C-alpha positions as a Markdown table, in Angstrom:
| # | Residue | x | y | z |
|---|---|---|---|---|
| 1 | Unk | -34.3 | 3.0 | 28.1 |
| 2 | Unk | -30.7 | 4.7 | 28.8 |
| 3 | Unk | -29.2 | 1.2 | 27.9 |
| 4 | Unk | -31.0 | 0.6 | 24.6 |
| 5 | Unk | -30.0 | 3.8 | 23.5 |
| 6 | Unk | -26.0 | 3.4 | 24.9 |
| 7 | Unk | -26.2 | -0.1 | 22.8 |
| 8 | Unk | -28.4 | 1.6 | 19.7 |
| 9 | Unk | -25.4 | 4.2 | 19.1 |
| 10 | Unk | -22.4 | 2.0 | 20.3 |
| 11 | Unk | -23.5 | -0.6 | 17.2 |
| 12 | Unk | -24.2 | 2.6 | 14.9 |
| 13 | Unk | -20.5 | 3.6 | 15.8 |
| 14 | Unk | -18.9 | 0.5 | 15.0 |
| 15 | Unk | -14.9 | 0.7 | 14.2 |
| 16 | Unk | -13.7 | 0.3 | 10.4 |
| 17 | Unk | -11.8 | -2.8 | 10.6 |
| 18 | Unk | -7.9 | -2.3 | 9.8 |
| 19 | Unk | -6.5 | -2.2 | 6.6 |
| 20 | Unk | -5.3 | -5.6 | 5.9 |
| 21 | Unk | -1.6 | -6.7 | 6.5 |
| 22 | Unk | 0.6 | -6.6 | 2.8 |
| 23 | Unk | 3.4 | -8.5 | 3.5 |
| 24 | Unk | 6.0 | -8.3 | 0.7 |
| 25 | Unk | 6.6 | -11.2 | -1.3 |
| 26 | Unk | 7.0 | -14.0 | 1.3 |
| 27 | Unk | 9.7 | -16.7 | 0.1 |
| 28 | Unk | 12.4 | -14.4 | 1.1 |
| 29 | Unk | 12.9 | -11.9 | 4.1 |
| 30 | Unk | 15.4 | -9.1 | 4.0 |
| 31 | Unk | 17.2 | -8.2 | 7.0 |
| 32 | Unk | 18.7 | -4.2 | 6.8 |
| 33 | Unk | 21.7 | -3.2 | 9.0 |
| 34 | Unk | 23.4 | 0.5 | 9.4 |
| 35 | Unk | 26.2 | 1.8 | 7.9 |
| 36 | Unk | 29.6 | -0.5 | 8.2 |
| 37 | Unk | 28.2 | -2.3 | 10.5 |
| 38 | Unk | 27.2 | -6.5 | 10.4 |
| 39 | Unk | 25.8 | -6.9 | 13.6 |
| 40 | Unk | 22.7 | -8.4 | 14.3 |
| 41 | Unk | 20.0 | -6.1 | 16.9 |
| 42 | Unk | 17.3 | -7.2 | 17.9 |
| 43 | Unk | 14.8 | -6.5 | 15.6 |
| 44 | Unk | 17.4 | -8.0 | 13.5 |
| 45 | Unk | 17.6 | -10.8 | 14.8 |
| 46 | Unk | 13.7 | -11.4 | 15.2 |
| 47 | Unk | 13.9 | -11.3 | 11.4 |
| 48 | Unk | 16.1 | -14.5 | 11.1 |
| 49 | Unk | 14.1 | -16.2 | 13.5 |
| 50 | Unk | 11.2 | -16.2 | 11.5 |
| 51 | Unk | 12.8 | -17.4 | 8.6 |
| 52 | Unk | 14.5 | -20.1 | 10.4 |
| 53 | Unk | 11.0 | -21.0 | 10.7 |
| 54 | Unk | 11.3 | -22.3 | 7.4 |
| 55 | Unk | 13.8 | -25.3 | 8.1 |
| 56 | Unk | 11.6 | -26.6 | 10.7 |
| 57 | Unk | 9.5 | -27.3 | 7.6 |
| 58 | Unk | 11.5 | -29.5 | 5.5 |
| 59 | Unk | 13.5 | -26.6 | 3.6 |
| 60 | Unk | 16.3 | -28.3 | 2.2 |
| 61 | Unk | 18.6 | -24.8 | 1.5 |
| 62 | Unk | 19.1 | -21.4 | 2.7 |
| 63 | Unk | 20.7 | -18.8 | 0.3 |
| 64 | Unk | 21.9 | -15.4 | 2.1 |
| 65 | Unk | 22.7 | -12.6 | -0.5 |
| 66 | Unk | 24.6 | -10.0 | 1.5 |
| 67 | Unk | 25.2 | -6.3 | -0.4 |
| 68 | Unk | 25.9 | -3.1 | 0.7 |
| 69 | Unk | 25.9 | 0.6 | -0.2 |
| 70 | Unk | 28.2 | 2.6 | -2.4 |
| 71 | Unk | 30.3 | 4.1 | 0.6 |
| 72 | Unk | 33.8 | 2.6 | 0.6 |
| 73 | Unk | 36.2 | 0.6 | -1.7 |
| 74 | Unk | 34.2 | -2.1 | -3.4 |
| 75 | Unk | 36.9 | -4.9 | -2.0 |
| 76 | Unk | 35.9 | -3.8 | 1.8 |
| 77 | Unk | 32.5 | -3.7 | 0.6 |
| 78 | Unk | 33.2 | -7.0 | -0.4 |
| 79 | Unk | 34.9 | -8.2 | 2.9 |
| 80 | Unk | 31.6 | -6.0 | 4.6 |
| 81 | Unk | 29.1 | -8.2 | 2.9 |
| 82 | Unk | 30.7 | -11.0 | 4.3 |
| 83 | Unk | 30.5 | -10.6 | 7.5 |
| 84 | Unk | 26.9 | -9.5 | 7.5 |
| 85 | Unk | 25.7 | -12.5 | 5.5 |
| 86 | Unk | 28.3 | -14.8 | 8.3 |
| 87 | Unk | 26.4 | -12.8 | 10.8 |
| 88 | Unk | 23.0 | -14.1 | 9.7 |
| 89 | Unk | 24.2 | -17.7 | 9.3 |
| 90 | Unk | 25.3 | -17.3 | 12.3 |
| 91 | Unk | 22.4 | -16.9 | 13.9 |
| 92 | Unk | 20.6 | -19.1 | 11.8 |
| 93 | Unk | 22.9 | -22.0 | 13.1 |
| 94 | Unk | 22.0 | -20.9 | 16.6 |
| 95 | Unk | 18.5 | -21.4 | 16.5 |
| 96 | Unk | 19.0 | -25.0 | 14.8 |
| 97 | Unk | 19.3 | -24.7 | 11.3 |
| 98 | Unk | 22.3 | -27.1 | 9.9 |
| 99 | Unk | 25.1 | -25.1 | 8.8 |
| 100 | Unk | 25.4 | -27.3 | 5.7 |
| 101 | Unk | 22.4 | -26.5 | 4.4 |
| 102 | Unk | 23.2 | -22.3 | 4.7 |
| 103 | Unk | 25.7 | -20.9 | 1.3 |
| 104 | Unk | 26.6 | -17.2 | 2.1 |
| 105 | Unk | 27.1 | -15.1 | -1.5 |
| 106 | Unk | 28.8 | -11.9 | -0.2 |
| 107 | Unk | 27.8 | -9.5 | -3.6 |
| 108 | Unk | 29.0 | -6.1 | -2.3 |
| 109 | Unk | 27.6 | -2.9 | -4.2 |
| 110 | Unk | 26.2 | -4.8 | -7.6 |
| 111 | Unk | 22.2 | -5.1 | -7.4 |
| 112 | Unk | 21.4 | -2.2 | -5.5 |
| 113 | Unk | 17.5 | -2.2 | -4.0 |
| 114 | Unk | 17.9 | 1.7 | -4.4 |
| 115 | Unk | 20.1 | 2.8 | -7.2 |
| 116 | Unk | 22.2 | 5.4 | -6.0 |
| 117 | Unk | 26.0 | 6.8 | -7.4 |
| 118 | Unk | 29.2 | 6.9 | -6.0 |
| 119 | Unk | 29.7 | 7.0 | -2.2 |
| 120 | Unk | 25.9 | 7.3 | -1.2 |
| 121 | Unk | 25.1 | 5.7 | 1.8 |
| 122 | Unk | 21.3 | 4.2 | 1.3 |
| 123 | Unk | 19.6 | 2.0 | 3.6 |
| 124 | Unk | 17.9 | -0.1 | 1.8 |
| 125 | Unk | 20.8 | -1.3 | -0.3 |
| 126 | Unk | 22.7 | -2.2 | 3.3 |
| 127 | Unk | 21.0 | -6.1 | 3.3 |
| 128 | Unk | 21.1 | -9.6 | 3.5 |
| 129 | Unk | 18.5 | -11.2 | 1.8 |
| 130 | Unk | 17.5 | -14.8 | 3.3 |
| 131 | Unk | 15.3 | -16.8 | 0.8 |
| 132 | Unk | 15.3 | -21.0 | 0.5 |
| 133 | Unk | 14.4 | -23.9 | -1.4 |
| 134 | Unk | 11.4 | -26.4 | -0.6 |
| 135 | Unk | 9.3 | -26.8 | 3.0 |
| 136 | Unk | 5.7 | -27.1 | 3.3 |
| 137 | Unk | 2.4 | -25.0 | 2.1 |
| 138 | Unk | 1.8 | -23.7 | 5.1 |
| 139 | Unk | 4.6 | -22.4 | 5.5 |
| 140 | Unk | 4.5 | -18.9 | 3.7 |
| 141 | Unk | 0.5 | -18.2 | 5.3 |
| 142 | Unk | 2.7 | -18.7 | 9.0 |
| 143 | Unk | 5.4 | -16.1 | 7.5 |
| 144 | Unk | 3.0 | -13.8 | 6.3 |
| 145 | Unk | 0.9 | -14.1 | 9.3 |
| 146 | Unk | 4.0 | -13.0 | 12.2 |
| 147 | Unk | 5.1 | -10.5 | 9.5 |
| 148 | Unk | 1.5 | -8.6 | 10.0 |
| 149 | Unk | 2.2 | -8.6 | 14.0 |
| 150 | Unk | 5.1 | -6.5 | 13.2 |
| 151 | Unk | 5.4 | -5.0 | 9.5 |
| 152 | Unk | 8.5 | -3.1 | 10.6 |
């Protein structure tokens, strides 16, 4: 009798399954680094593994947009956005992808994700942005599924 009534209120107490995963828009990830810096962490570098993902896949080219913030002369902004978008080629090269098939557009301040003025430091505008041509169907659901594991 004790067990019936464990199992009658366990099933009458059932958890509200989680709110479902909504991955940005998946044919392009975005990979954010701190101020005047263009090395690849961690986290960072988890970021470009899954999009490497994609040349396993038959993607034919990879397009890194590198930007920054507003802090600093827009020609070391310039020479900044460089080396991040390098940095993420870099890595991309590491785990397999063919260099020829990576072009690197260092944009410095123009096409800010947050508009700011002058001299702001913003976080979001610190980015490379990987995105690519071609690969398979299946692709983006594989994206969008290891992008739910860890949505930060």
């Amino acid at each position: 009798m004790i067990a019936v009534i464990f199992f009658t209120v366990l099933a009458s107490q059932q958890a509200a399954p989680p709110p479902p995963c909504m991955p940005p828009y998946v044919d392009e990830h975005v990979i954010y680094f701190p101020t005047g810096d263009a090395t690849l962490d961690l986290q960072r570098a988890w970021r470009v593994a899954l999009a490497s993902d994609a040349l396993e896949h038959g993607v034919a080219r990879v397009l890194l947009r590198a930007y920054t913030d507003t802090i600093g002369a827009p020609e070391a902004n310039i020479a900044l956005s460089r080396r991040r978008g390098e940095a993420v080629a870099d890595e991309l090269v590491r785990l397999g992808v063919p260099r020829e098939t990576i072009t690197v557009e260092a944009l410095g301040e123009p096409n800010l994700a947050r508009p700011t003025g002058d001299e702001t430091a913003a976080d979001l505008n610190r980015r490379v942005v990987i995105s690519w041509q071609g690969g398979d169907s299946g692709l983006m659901d594989r994206l969008r599924a290891a992008y739910c594991l860890d949505p930060h």
